[in-house]
mmCIF file of C-alpha atoms in Angstrom:
data_model
loop_
_atom_site.group_PDB
_atom_site.id
_atom_site.type_symbol
_atom_site.label_atom_id
_atom_site.label_comp_id
_atom_site.label_asym_id
_atom_site.label_seq_id
_atom_site.Cartn_x
_atom_site.Cartn_y
_atom_site.Cartn_z
ATOM 1 C CA MET F 1 70.048 -109.398 -217.751
ATOM 2 C CA ALA F 2 67.602 -111.605 -215.906
ATOM 3 C CA GLY F 3 65.902 -111.467 -212.549
ATOM 4 C CA PRO F 4 64.899 -108.493 -210.397
ATOM 5 C CA VAL F 5 67.946 -106.344 -210.991
ATOM 6 C CA LYS F 6 67.716 -102.580 -211.111
ATOM 7 C CA ASN F 7 70.293 -100.126 -212.385
ATOM 8 C CA VAL F 8 71.154 -96.721 -210.977
ATOM 9 C CA TYR F 9 72.532 -94.165 -213.434
ATOM 10 C CA LYS F 10 74.340 -90.846 -213.057
ATOM 11 C CA ARG F 11 71.435 -88.788 -211.723
ATOM 12 C CA GLY F 12 70.626 -91.446 -209.136
ATOM 13 C CA GLU F 13 74.015 -91.067 -207.477
ATOM 14 C CA GLY F 14 72.747 -88.886 -204.631
ATOM 15 C CA ARG F 15 70.163 -91.349 -203.392
ATOM 16 C CA PHE F 16 72.450 -94.340 -203.864
ATOM 17 C CA THR F 17 74.030 -93.902 -200.424
ATOM 18 C CA LEU F 18 70.636 -94.044 -198.707
ATOM 19 C CA TYR F 19 70.315 -97.793 -199.083
ATOM 20 C CA ARG F 20 71.134 -100.125 -196.214
ATOM 21 C CA LYS F 21 74.131 -101.747 -197.891
ATOM 22 C CA SER F 22 76.010 -100.006 -200.663
ATOM 23 C CA TRP F 23 79.453 -99.712 -202.205
ATOM 24 C CA SER F 24 80.676 -97.617 -205.124
ATOM 25 C CA TYR F 25 83.708 -96.580 -207.164
ATOM 26 C CA ARG F 26 82.199 -93.141 -207.801
ATOM 27 C CA ARG F 27 84.526 -91.261 -205.459
ATOM 28 C CA ARG F 28 87.103 -93.968 -204.881
ATOM 29 C CA ARG F 29 90.716 -93.072 -205.584
ATOM 30 C CA HIS F 30 94.033 -94.810 -206.146
ATOM 31 C CA HIS F 31 96.990 -92.686 -205.043
ATOM 32 C CA ARG F 32 94.748 -89.586 -205.113
ATOM 33 C CA ARG F 33 93.538 -90.251 -208.659
ATOM 34 C CA LEU F 34 89.893 -91.040 -209.302
ATOM 35 C CA ILE F 35 89.656 -94.636 -210.487
ATOM 36 C CA LEU F 36 86.745 -93.976 -212.850
ATOM 37 C CA SER F 37 87.311 -91.990 -216.023
ATOM 38 C CA ASP F 38 85.015 -89.104 -216.889
ATOM 39 C CA THR F 39 81.666 -90.114 -218.346
ATOM 40 C CA ARG F 40 81.936 -90.401 -222.115
ATOM 41 C CA ASP F 41 79.288 -89.209 -224.569
ATOM 42 C CA GLN F 42 78.665 -91.472 -227.555
ATOM 43 C CA GLY F 43 76.151 -89.052 -229.050
ATOM 44 C CA LEU F 44 74.134 -90.754 -231.781
ATOM 45 C CA ASP F 45 76.858 -93.304 -232.511
ATOM 46 C CA ALA F 46 76.250 -96.977 -231.687
ATOM 47 C CA THR F 47 79.473 -97.176 -229.688
ATOM 48 C CA CYS F 48 78.253 -97.962 -226.164
ATOM 49 C CA LEU F 49 80.179 -101.245 -226.093
ATOM 50 C CA TYR F 50 83.470 -99.625 -227.109
ATOM 51 C CA ASN F 51 83.011 -96.780 -224.619
ATOM 52 C CA ALA F 52 82.294 -99.248 -221.820
ATOM 53 C CA ILE F 53 85.277 -101.468 -222.670
ATOM 54 C CA CYS F 54 87.645 -98.491 -222.685
ATOM 55 C CA GLY F 55 86.213 -97.199 -219.402
ATOM 56 C CA VAL F 56 86.651 -100.537 -217.640
ATOM 57 C CA MET F 57 90.204 -100.932 -218.969
ATOM 58 C CA GLU F 58 91.109 -97.388 -217.891
ATOM 59 C CA ALA F 59 89.872 -98.071 -214.352
ATOM 60 C CA GLU F 60 91.890 -101.294 -214.178
ATOM 61 C CA LEU F 61 94.997 -99.505 -215.463
ATOM 62 C CA CYS F 62 94.494 -96.665 -212.974
ATOM 63 C CA MET F 63 94.542 -99.171 -210.107
ATOM 64 C CA GLN F 64 97.911 -100.313 -211.495
ATOM 65 C CA GLY F 65 99.182 -96.733 -211.457
ATOM 66 C CA ILE F 66 98.806 -96.213 -215.226
ATOM 67 C CA ILE F 67 96.743 -93.174 -216.249
ATOM 68 C CA VAL F 68 95.628 -93.234 -219.895
ATOM 69 C CA LYS F 69 92.678 -92.347 -222.087
ATOM 70 C CA LEU F 70 92.126 -95.189 -224.544
ATOM 71 C CA SER F 71 90.896 -94.652 -228.090
ATOM 72 C CA VAL F 72 87.261 -95.576 -228.628
ATOM 73 C CA ASP F 73 87.715 -94.805 -232.339
ATOM 74 C CA HIS F 74 90.605 -97.252 -232.660
ATOM 75 C CA LEU F 75 88.656 -99.994 -230.900
ATOM 76 C CA ALA F 76 85.545 -99.348 -233.017
ATOM 77 C CA MET F 77 87.556 -99.506 -236.242
ATOM 78 C CA MET F 78 89.186 -102.819 -235.340
ATOM 79 C CA ALA F 79 85.999 -104.319 -233.888
ATOM 80 C CA SER F 80 84.140 -103.710 -237.145
ATOM 81 C CA ASP F 81 86.604 -105.983 -238.955
ATOM 82 C CA TRP F 82 86.657 -108.591 -236.190
ATOM 83 C CA ILE F 83 82.867 -108.879 -236.076
ATOM 84 C CA SER F 84 82.499 -109.021 -239.873
ATOM 85 C CA CYS F 85 85.017 -111.846 -240.105
ATOM 86 C CA ALA F 86 83.478 -113.777 -237.222
ATOM 87 C CA SER F 87 79.777 -113.542 -238.017
ATOM 88 C CA GLY F 88 79.204 -112.139 -241.481
ATOM 89 C CA PRO F 89 76.187 -109.954 -242.318
ATOM 90 C CA GLN F 90 73.508 -110.550 -239.678
ATOM 91 C CA GLN F 91 71.619 -108.685 -236.982
ATOM 92 C CA ARG F 92 73.971 -107.262 -234.378
ATOM 93 C CA CYS F 93 73.834 -108.410 -230.760
ATOM 94 C CA LEU F 94 76.169 -107.016 -228.109
ATOM 95 C CA SER F 95 76.203 -110.225 -226.081
ATOM 96 C CA THR F 96 77.489 -112.270 -229.021
ATOM 97 C CA GLU F 97 79.870 -109.572 -230.288
ATOM 98 C CA LEU F 98 81.544 -109.071 -226.924
ATOM 99 C CA PRO F 99 83.539 -112.359 -226.755
ATOM 100 C CA THR F 100 84.851 -111.787 -230.285
ATOM 101 C CA ILE F 101 86.020 -108.287 -229.398
ATOM 102 C CA LEU F 102 87.603 -109.281 -226.093
ATOM 103 C CA ASN F 103 89.406 -112.292 -227.569
ATOM 104 C CA ASN F 104 90.945 -110.112 -230.261
ATOM 105 C CA LEU F 105 91.675 -107.326 -227.805
ATOM 106 C CA ALA F 106 93.733 -109.750 -225.741
ATOM 107 C CA CYS F 107 95.942 -110.313 -228.783
ATOM 108 C CA VAL F 108 96.382 -106.899 -230.400
ATOM 109 C CA GLY F 109 95.431 -104.223 -227.849
ATOM 110 C CA ILE F 110 94.401 -100.616 -228.503
ATOM 111 C CA TYR F 111 96.185 -97.267 -228.654
ATOM 112 C CA THR F 112 95.641 -94.293 -226.407
ATOM 113 C CA ASP F 113 93.418 -91.572 -227.818
ATOM 114 C CA ASP F 114 96.380 -89.258 -228.498
ATOM 115 C CA ASP F 115 98.517 -91.912 -230.205
ATOM 116 C CA TYR F 116 95.665 -93.000 -232.471
ATOM 117 C CA LYS F 117 94.763 -89.446 -233.494
ATOM 118 C CA MET F 118 98.415 -88.709 -234.316
ATOM 119 C CA GLY F 119 98.782 -91.926 -236.309
ATOM 120 C CA CYS F 120 101.579 -93.122 -234.043
ATOM 121 C CA VAL F 121 102.109 -96.719 -235.181
ATOM 122 C CA THR F 122 104.860 -97.227 -232.604
ATOM 123 C CA GLY F 123 102.687 -96.188 -229.664
ATOM 124 C CA THR F 124 101.941 -98.477 -226.740
ATOM 125 C CA ARG F 125 98.960 -100.797 -227.139
ATOM 126 C CA TYR F 126 96.996 -101.856 -224.082
ATOM 127 C CA LYS F 127 95.591 -105.380 -223.919
ATOM 128 C CA ILE F 128 93.439 -107.427 -221.590
ATOM 129 C CA ARG F 129 94.888 -110.558 -220.009
ATOM 130 C CA SER F 130 91.670 -112.508 -219.564
ATOM 131 C CA TYR F 131 87.983 -112.082 -218.815
ATOM 132 C CA GLU F 132 85.179 -113.983 -217.142
ATOM 133 C CA GLN F 133 81.494 -113.933 -218.044
ATOM 134 C CA LEU F 134 79.080 -113.400 -215.150
ATOM 135 C CA SER F 135 75.287 -113.550 -215.163
ATOM 136 C CA TRP F 136 72.879 -111.134 -213.484
ATOM 137 C CA PHE F 137 70.745 -113.841 -211.909
ATOM 138 C CA LYS F 138 70.020 -113.172 -208.258
ATOM 139 C CA SER F 139 71.722 -116.409 -207.207
ATOM 140 C CA THR F 140 75.011 -115.317 -208.785
ATOM 141 C CA THR F 141 74.891 -111.711 -207.590
ATOM 142 C CA PRO F 142 77.229 -112.287 -204.581
ATOM 143 C CA GLY F 143 79.935 -113.552 -206.935
ATOM 144 C CA ALA F 144 79.530 -110.526 -209.190
ATOM 145 C CA VAL F 145 79.686 -108.196 -206.184
ATOM 146 C CA HIS F 146 82.890 -109.888 -205.023
ATOM 147 C CA LYS F 147 84.475 -109.425 -208.461
ATOM 148 C CA LEU F 148 83.407 -105.779 -208.494
ATOM 149 C CA ARG F 149 84.993 -104.998 -205.140
ATOM 150 C CA GLU F 150 88.137 -107.071 -205.587
ATOM 151 C CA ARG F 151 88.952 -106.482 -209.259
ATOM 152 C CA GLY F 152 87.370 -103.178 -210.251
ATOM 153 C CA PRO F 153 84.390 -101.896 -212.269
ATOM 154 C CA LEU F 154 82.631 -104.458 -214.463
ATOM 155 C CA LEU F 155 81.461 -104.311 -218.061
ATOM 156 C CA ALA F 156 77.711 -104.944 -218.173
ATOM 157 C CA VAL F 157 75.357 -105.602 -221.085
ATOM 158 C CA ILE F 158 71.777 -104.902 -220.025
ATOM 159 C CA GLN F 159 68.426 -105.276 -221.733
ATOM 160 C CA ILE F 160 66.559 -102.102 -222.603
ATOM 161 C CA SER F 161 62.826 -101.438 -222.376
ATOM 162 C CA SER F 162 61.058 -98.255 -223.493
ATOM 163 C CA ASN F 163 61.299 -96.675 -220.023
ATOM 164 C CA PHE F 164 65.106 -96.622 -220.141
ATOM 165 C CA VAL F 165 65.578 -93.120 -221.563
ATOM 166 C CA SER F 166 62.935 -91.457 -219.393
ATOM 167 C CA ASP F 167 64.320 -93.121 -216.262
ATOM 168 C CA PHE F 168 67.857 -92.062 -217.163
ATOM 169 C CA LEU F 169 66.904 -88.442 -217.828
ATOM 170 C CA SER F 170 64.790 -88.142 -214.685
ATOM 171 C CA GLY F 171 67.274 -89.882 -212.381
ATOM 172 C CA ARG F 172 64.892 -92.682 -211.448
ATOM 173 C CA VAL F 173 66.096 -96.214 -210.810
ATOM 174 C CA TYR F 174 65.799 -98.080 -214.113
ATOM 175 C CA TRP F 175 64.161 -101.502 -213.989
ATOM 176 C CA PHE F 176 63.882 -103.551 -217.165
ATOM 177 C CA ASP F 177 60.217 -104.176 -218.000
ATOM 178 C CA LYS F 178 59.606 -106.774 -220.709
ATOM 179 C CA ALA F 179 56.016 -105.542 -221.081
ATOM 180 C CA LYS F 180 57.449 -102.269 -222.392
ATOM 181 C CA CYS F 181 59.345 -103.927 -225.259
ATOM 182 C CA SER F 182 58.126 -104.203 -228.849
ATOM 183 C CA LYS F 183 56.530 -107.595 -229.429
ATOM 184 C CA GLY F 184 58.107 -109.848 -232.021
ATOM 185 C CA ARG F 185 61.378 -107.933 -232.086
ATOM 186 C CA GLN F 186 64.742 -108.682 -230.544
ATOM 187 C CA ILE F 187 65.100 -106.957 -227.172
ATOM 188 C CA PRO F 188 67.689 -104.173 -227.530
ATOM 189 C CA THR F 189 70.749 -104.161 -225.292
ATOM 190 C CA HIS F 190 73.087 -101.477 -224.026
ATOM 191 C CA ALA F 191 76.637 -101.682 -222.650
ATOM 192 C CA VAL F 192 77.482 -99.772 -219.472
ATOM 193 C CA ILE F 193 80.092 -99.836 -216.701
ATOM 194 C CA SER F 194 78.974 -101.356 -213.411
ATOM 195 C CA THR F 195 80.523 -99.077 -210.784
ATOM 196 C CA GLY F 196 78.779 -100.118 -207.572
ATOM 197 C CA TYR F 197 75.794 -101.769 -205.949
ATOM 198 C CA ALA F 198 73.230 -101.397 -203.191
ATOM 199 C CA ILE F 199 70.635 -103.627 -201.532
ATOM 200 C CA ASP F 200 67.029 -102.425 -201.370
ATOM 201 C CA ASN F 201 64.462 -104.773 -199.782
ATOM 202 C CA LEU F 202 66.751 -107.725 -200.519
ATOM 203 C CA LEU F 203 66.974 -106.746 -204.207
ATOM 204 C CA PRO F 204 70.359 -105.942 -205.768
ATOM 205 C CA ILE F 205 70.601 -102.532 -207.408
ATOM 206 C CA TRP F 206 73.550 -101.982 -209.705
ATOM 207 C CA GLU F 207 75.054 -98.538 -210.067
ATOM 208 C CA MET F 208 76.082 -97.934 -213.665
ATOM 209 C CA GLN F 209 78.073 -95.349 -215.597
ATOM 210 C CA ASN F 210 76.386 -94.670 -218.910
ATOM 211 C CA SER F 211 78.013 -93.343 -222.083
ATOM 212 C CA HIS F 212 75.521 -90.565 -222.837
ATOM 213 C CA GLY F 213 77.395 -87.768 -221.102
ATOM 214 C CA GLU F 214 76.584 -85.921 -217.913
ATOM 215 C CA VAL F 215 72.890 -85.302 -217.257
ATOM 216 C CA GLY F 216 71.421 -82.233 -215.618
#
């Protein structure tokens, strides 16, 4: 993520509506069903990308009248093989892994959570048709906002500085700070679901659904 982009997480939901211009999927419904799935909790597992992908797909399916809970475990199992075949043993990076996962997901699809746990090999698999990569630069923000409102929640990969956890737990607006990253090391990233936006002093603030469970 580049440019002055902030991110609002679960605890910041209350103050999100105070901004001059805002829009969110938080309480939005399709035929009386909430579009967003419940917040997942990845615990200590490095599964943020799989949780975010499933959450975005579930929201898209809900807007088509299909209510399912997709299997994060099934996606994680398949993605491990896809990534190993595509890149071999090297340092992981969500931004480079994502296209590999999505391209394969368009071909094979994933099971629902119930079908995967029961070992139902004849269960329905859900695929993606296509995807488009967007940047977080300020100049391209209007296009991203349009996609969000017209197509549904977005999958976002954001950079993480050391203030991320404290901001998340306290409900403050998180703002990536490169000065708070370890020097000489690759900047860590985290996958979340972009569920809305607001404008604060001409700066875009993205509302995100994390995968660390409900807070507070």
